[in-house]
Tab-separated table of C-alpha atoms in Angstrom:
chain	number	residue	atom	x	y	z
Y	1	MET	CA	55.997	48.121	38.807
Y	2	GLU	CA	54.383	45.298	36.612
Y	3	PRO	CA	52.529	46.145	33.669
Y	4	THR	CA	48.895	44.688	33.881
Y	5	SER	CA	47.036	42.711	31.051
Y	6	ASN	CA	45.317	46.159	30.491
Y	7	SER	CA	48.663	47.498	29.785
Y	8	VAL	CA	48.976	49.958	32.621
Y	9	TRP	CA	51.805	50.599	34.916
Y	10	LYS	CA	50.721	50.103	38.424
Y	11	HIS	CA	52.215	49.838	41.914
Y	12	SER	CA	51.046	46.538	43.517
Y	13	ASN	CA	47.188	46.456	43.042
Y	14	LYS	CA	46.729	50.176	43.360
Y	15	TRP	CA	45.301	52.835	40.862
Y	16	GLU	CA	44.103	50.232	38.369
Y	17	GLU	CA	40.733	51.867	38.065
Y	18	GLU	CA	42.263	55.540	38.179
Y	19	LEU	CA	44.575	54.752	35.548
Y	20	LEU	CA	41.984	53.173	33.297
Y	21	LEU	CA	39.982	56.340	33.775
Y	22	LEU	CA	42.825	58.351	32.341
Y	23	LYS	CA	43.350	55.893	29.615
Y	24	SER	CA	39.542	56.314	28.584
Y	25	ILE	CA	40.303	60.130	28.198
Y	26	ILE	CA	43.284	59.613	26.138
Y	27	ASP	CA	41.346	57.246	23.969
Y	28	LYS	CA	39.239	60.284	22.956
Y	29	THR	CA	42.240	61.633	21.054
Y	30	GLU	CA	44.332	60.725	18.037
Y	31	LEU	CA	47.014	59.175	20.074
Y	32	ILE	CA	48.013	55.771	19.357
Y	33	GLU	CA	48.874	53.267	22.500
Y	34	THR	CA	52.397	51.613	22.639
Y	35	THR	CA	54.119	49.699	25.146
Y	36	LYS	CA	57.675	51.057	26.176
Y	37	TRP	CA	59.589	50.672	29.271
Y	38	GLY	CA	57.096	48.062	30.427
Y	39	GLY	CA	54.265	50.453	30.359
Y	40	PRO	CA	51.660	52.494	28.090
Y	41	VAL	CA	53.060	55.350	26.147
Y	42	PHE	CA	50.785	57.241	23.792
Y	43	VAL	CA	52.386	58.564	20.412
Y	44	TYR	CA	51.524	60.738	17.445
Y	45	GLU	CA	53.370	59.818	14.323
Y	46	LYS	CA	55.821	57.540	16.323
Y	47	LYS	CA	56.836	60.532	18.756
Y	48	ASN	CA	56.128	59.906	22.335
Y	49	ILE	CA	53.479	62.524	23.705
Y	50	ILE	CA	52.332	61.144	26.986
Y	51	GLY	CA	52.679	58.123	29.440
Y	52	LEU	CA	50.618	56.858	32.536
Y	53	GLY	CA	51.919	55.171	35.630
Y	54	GLY	CA	50.654	54.096	39.094
Y	55	PHE	CA	53.431	54.757	41.861
Y	56	LYS	CA	53.267	54.142	45.752
Y	57	ASP	CA	51.426	57.366	46.683
Y	58	TYR	CA	50.188	58.663	43.528
Y	59	PHE	CA	49.205	57.947	39.915
Y	60	ALA	CA	50.484	60.170	37.061
Y	61	ILE	CA	50.085	61.181	33.443
Y	62	TRP	CA	53.206	62.616	31.936
Y	63	PHE	CA	53.994	64.659	29.090
Y	64	PHE	CA	57.162	64.059	27.279
Y	65	ASN	CA	57.576	67.573	26.123
Y	66	GLY	CA	55.588	68.975	28.870
Y	67	VAL	CA	57.856	72.127	29.351
Y	68	PHE	CA	56.077	73.566	26.409
Y	69	LEU	CA	52.556	73.333	27.820
Y	70	LYS	CA	51.101	76.649	29.206
Y	71	ASP	CA	50.091	74.820	32.364
Y	72	ASP	CA	47.528	77.601	33.143
Y	73	LYS	CA	46.309	75.481	35.732
Y	74	LYS	CA	49.390	75.013	37.494
Y	75	LYS	CA	49.243	71.187	37.409
Y	76	LEU	CA	52.670	70.074	36.165
Y	77	ILE	CA	55.691	69.517	38.082
Y	78	ASN	CA	59.276	68.545	36.972
Y	79	ALA	CA	59.886	65.222	39.034
Y	80	GLN	CA	63.713	65.622	38.850
Y	81	GLU	CA	64.770	69.246	38.834
Y	82	ASP	CA	68.165	69.993	37.384
Y	83	LYS	CA	68.017	66.756	35.390
Y	84	THR	CA	64.648	66.578	33.535
Y	85	LYS	CA	64.612	69.113	30.729
Y	86	SER	CA	61.360	68.562	29.050
Y	87	LEU	CA	59.187	65.813	30.808
Y	88	ARG	CA	56.426	67.115	33.303
Y	89	GLN	CA	54.155	65.084	35.397
Y	90	TRP	CA	50.550	65.719	36.476
Y	91	ARG	CA	50.088	63.653	39.646
Y	92	PHE	CA	46.744	62.610	41.201
Y	93	THR	CA	45.861	60.807	44.603
Y	94	SER	CA	42.316	60.048	43.930
Y	95	LYS	CA	39.960	59.464	40.981
Y	96	GLU	CA	38.122	62.687	41.995
Y	97	GLU	CA	40.912	64.934	41.051
Y	98	VAL	CA	40.850	63.780	37.653
Y	99	ASN	CA	38.911	66.519	35.628
Y	100	GLU	CA	38.385	65.041	32.034
Y	101	LYS	CA	38.158	68.544	30.202
Y	102	GLU	CA	41.274	69.758	31.872
Y	103	VAL	CA	43.232	66.577	31.205
Y	104	LEU	CA	41.803	66.645	27.530
Y	105	ASP	CA	42.967	70.231	27.178
Y	106	TYR	CA	46.507	69.301	28.159
Y	107	ILE	CA	46.875	66.287	25.912
Y	108	LEU	CA	45.404	68.214	22.815
Y	109	GLU	CA	47.739	71.094	23.459
Y	110	ALA	CA	50.703	68.334	23.876
Y	111	ILE	CA	49.566	66.947	20.447
Y	112	GLU	CA	49.481	70.463	18.715
Y	113	ASN	CA	52.989	71.183	20.118
Y	114	GLU	CA	54.287	67.988	18.561
Y	115	LYS	CA	52.611	68.983	15.095
Y	116	GLN	CA	54.475	72.368	15.590
Y	117	GLY	CA	57.669	70.639	16.340
Y	118	LYS	CA	58.322	72.043	19.789
Y	119	ILE	CA	61.030	69.808	21.146
Y	120	ILE	CA	64.219	70.428	23.152
Y	121	LYS	CA	67.315	69.526	21.182
Y	122	PRO	CA	70.098	67.627	23.292
Y	123	ALA	CA	72.836	69.966	23.779
Y	124	LYS	CA	76.093	69.106	21.775
Y	125	LYS	CA	78.677	67.289	23.750
Y	126	GLU	CA	82.133	68.974	23.823
Y	127	ALA	CA	84.844	67.036	21.974
Y	128	ILE	CA	87.247	64.938	24.088
Y	129	ILE	CA	90.581	64.450	23.039
Y	130	SER	CA	92.766	61.652	24.869
Y	131	GLU	CA	96.533	62.282	24.369
Y	132	LEU	CA	97.204	58.797	25.910
Y	133	LEU	CA	95.021	57.255	23.217
Y	134	GLU	CA	96.221	59.162	20.363
Y	135	LYS	CA	99.796	58.117	21.419
Y	136	GLU	CA	98.683	54.695	21.339
Y	137	MET	CA	97.119	54.786	18.016
Y	138	SER	CA	100.138	56.567	16.370
Y	139	GLN	CA	102.136	53.537	17.527
Y	140	ASN	CA	99.637	51.162	16.206
Y	141	PRO	CA	98.189	52.046	12.898
Y	142	ALA	CA	95.684	49.040	13.045
Y	143	LEU	CA	94.229	50.320	16.286
Y	144	ALA	CA	93.795	53.809	14.635
Y	145	GLU	CA	92.158	52.176	11.729
Y	146	ALA	CA	89.672	50.191	13.766
Y	147	PHE	CA	88.727	53.232	15.866
Y	148	GLN	CA	87.847	55.174	12.924
Y	149	LYS	CA	85.249	52.462	11.891
Y	150	PHE	CA	83.121	53.338	15.068
Y	151	SER	CA	80.475	56.024	14.873
Y	152	PRO	CA	81.321	59.450	16.446
Y	153	TYR	CA	79.059	58.409	19.262
Y	154	LYS	CA	80.807	55.253	20.150
Y	155	GLN	CA	84.309	57.073	19.750
Y	156	TYR	CA	83.028	59.676	22.173
Y	157	GLU	CA	82.255	56.774	24.794
Y	158	PHE	CA	85.540	55.327	24.624
Y	159	LEU	CA	87.279	58.698	24.966
Y	160	GLU	CA	85.024	59.786	27.894
Y	161	TYR	CA	85.711	56.350	29.610
Y	162	ILE	CA	89.393	57.136	29.503
Y	163	GLU	CA	89.317	60.772	30.128
Y	164	THR	CA	86.976	60.597	33.355
Y	165	ALA	CA	89.672	58.707	35.003
Y	166	LYS	CA	91.414	61.039	37.403
Y	167	GLN	CA	94.802	59.294	37.568
Y	168	GLU	CA	97.117	58.733	34.612
Y	169	LYS	CA	97.681	55.204	35.775
Y	170	THR	CA	93.896	54.415	35.663
Y	171	LYS	CA	93.718	56.163	32.226
Y	172	LEU	CA	96.415	53.815	31.132
Y	173	SER	CA	94.809	50.655	32.472
Y	174	ARG	CA	91.369	51.660	30.852
Y	175	ILE	CA	93.295	52.013	27.485
Y	176	GLU	CA	94.831	48.457	28.032
Y	177	LYS	CA	91.100	47.167	28.449
Y	178	ILE	CA	89.688	48.926	25.441
Y	179	ILE	CA	92.384	48.177	22.890
Y	180	PRO	CA	91.046	44.559	22.290
Y	181	MET	CA	87.542	45.877	22.091
Y	182	ILE	CA	88.477	48.385	19.603
Y	183	LEU	CA	90.280	45.788	17.443
Y	184	GLU	CA	87.302	43.419	17.637
Y	185	ASN	CA	85.024	46.103	16.627
Y	186	VAL	CA	83.143	45.827	19.837
Y	187	GLY	CA	81.715	49.296	21.262
Y	188	LEU	CA	82.456	50.157	24.874
Y	189	ASN	CA	78.736	49.656	25.792
Y	190	ASP	CA	77.561	47.294	23.182
Y	191	LYS	CA	76.748	44.581	25.670
Y	192	TYR	CA	74.195	46.767	27.466
Y	193	ARG	CA	72.311	47.573	23.998
């Protein structure tokens, strides 16, 4: 999917007119258009409210916190059951399916929900302890000191990387791999950020 010059996601040349129709409805609200992940996202006070996209078989508007919408018309779906907690999509297969009043009602409710602070907070991750890494750090104070300089999130990434290995020899080889990174103050996933 490539963003077009009009900043709408689309699959090949499909759905351009339909997405511009949805955009014209959104433009009647107080939302501000930005581009994120290569497509249009509409925000209220820098908080993501809705996005637009065209796909192979449908075009859609998605609500980042759609789980809180009343959905009286039963229009919203969870595109990834068991994975997606709050995002909901409203899919269309033709321009004729777009009822401006209904779409606007859903958008205004989503904005109101944001104003009320309705969000799903991410679940706290359980602490991970790596006895093997702790043993290594007890023998190498410079390593322990360098590890403490990382944010809790980055420490968690290292620990998770080690402890998701099933065999002890794999855990040990992962520790050998990350020791130089820790000493050089390089996070496990820094190259992807």
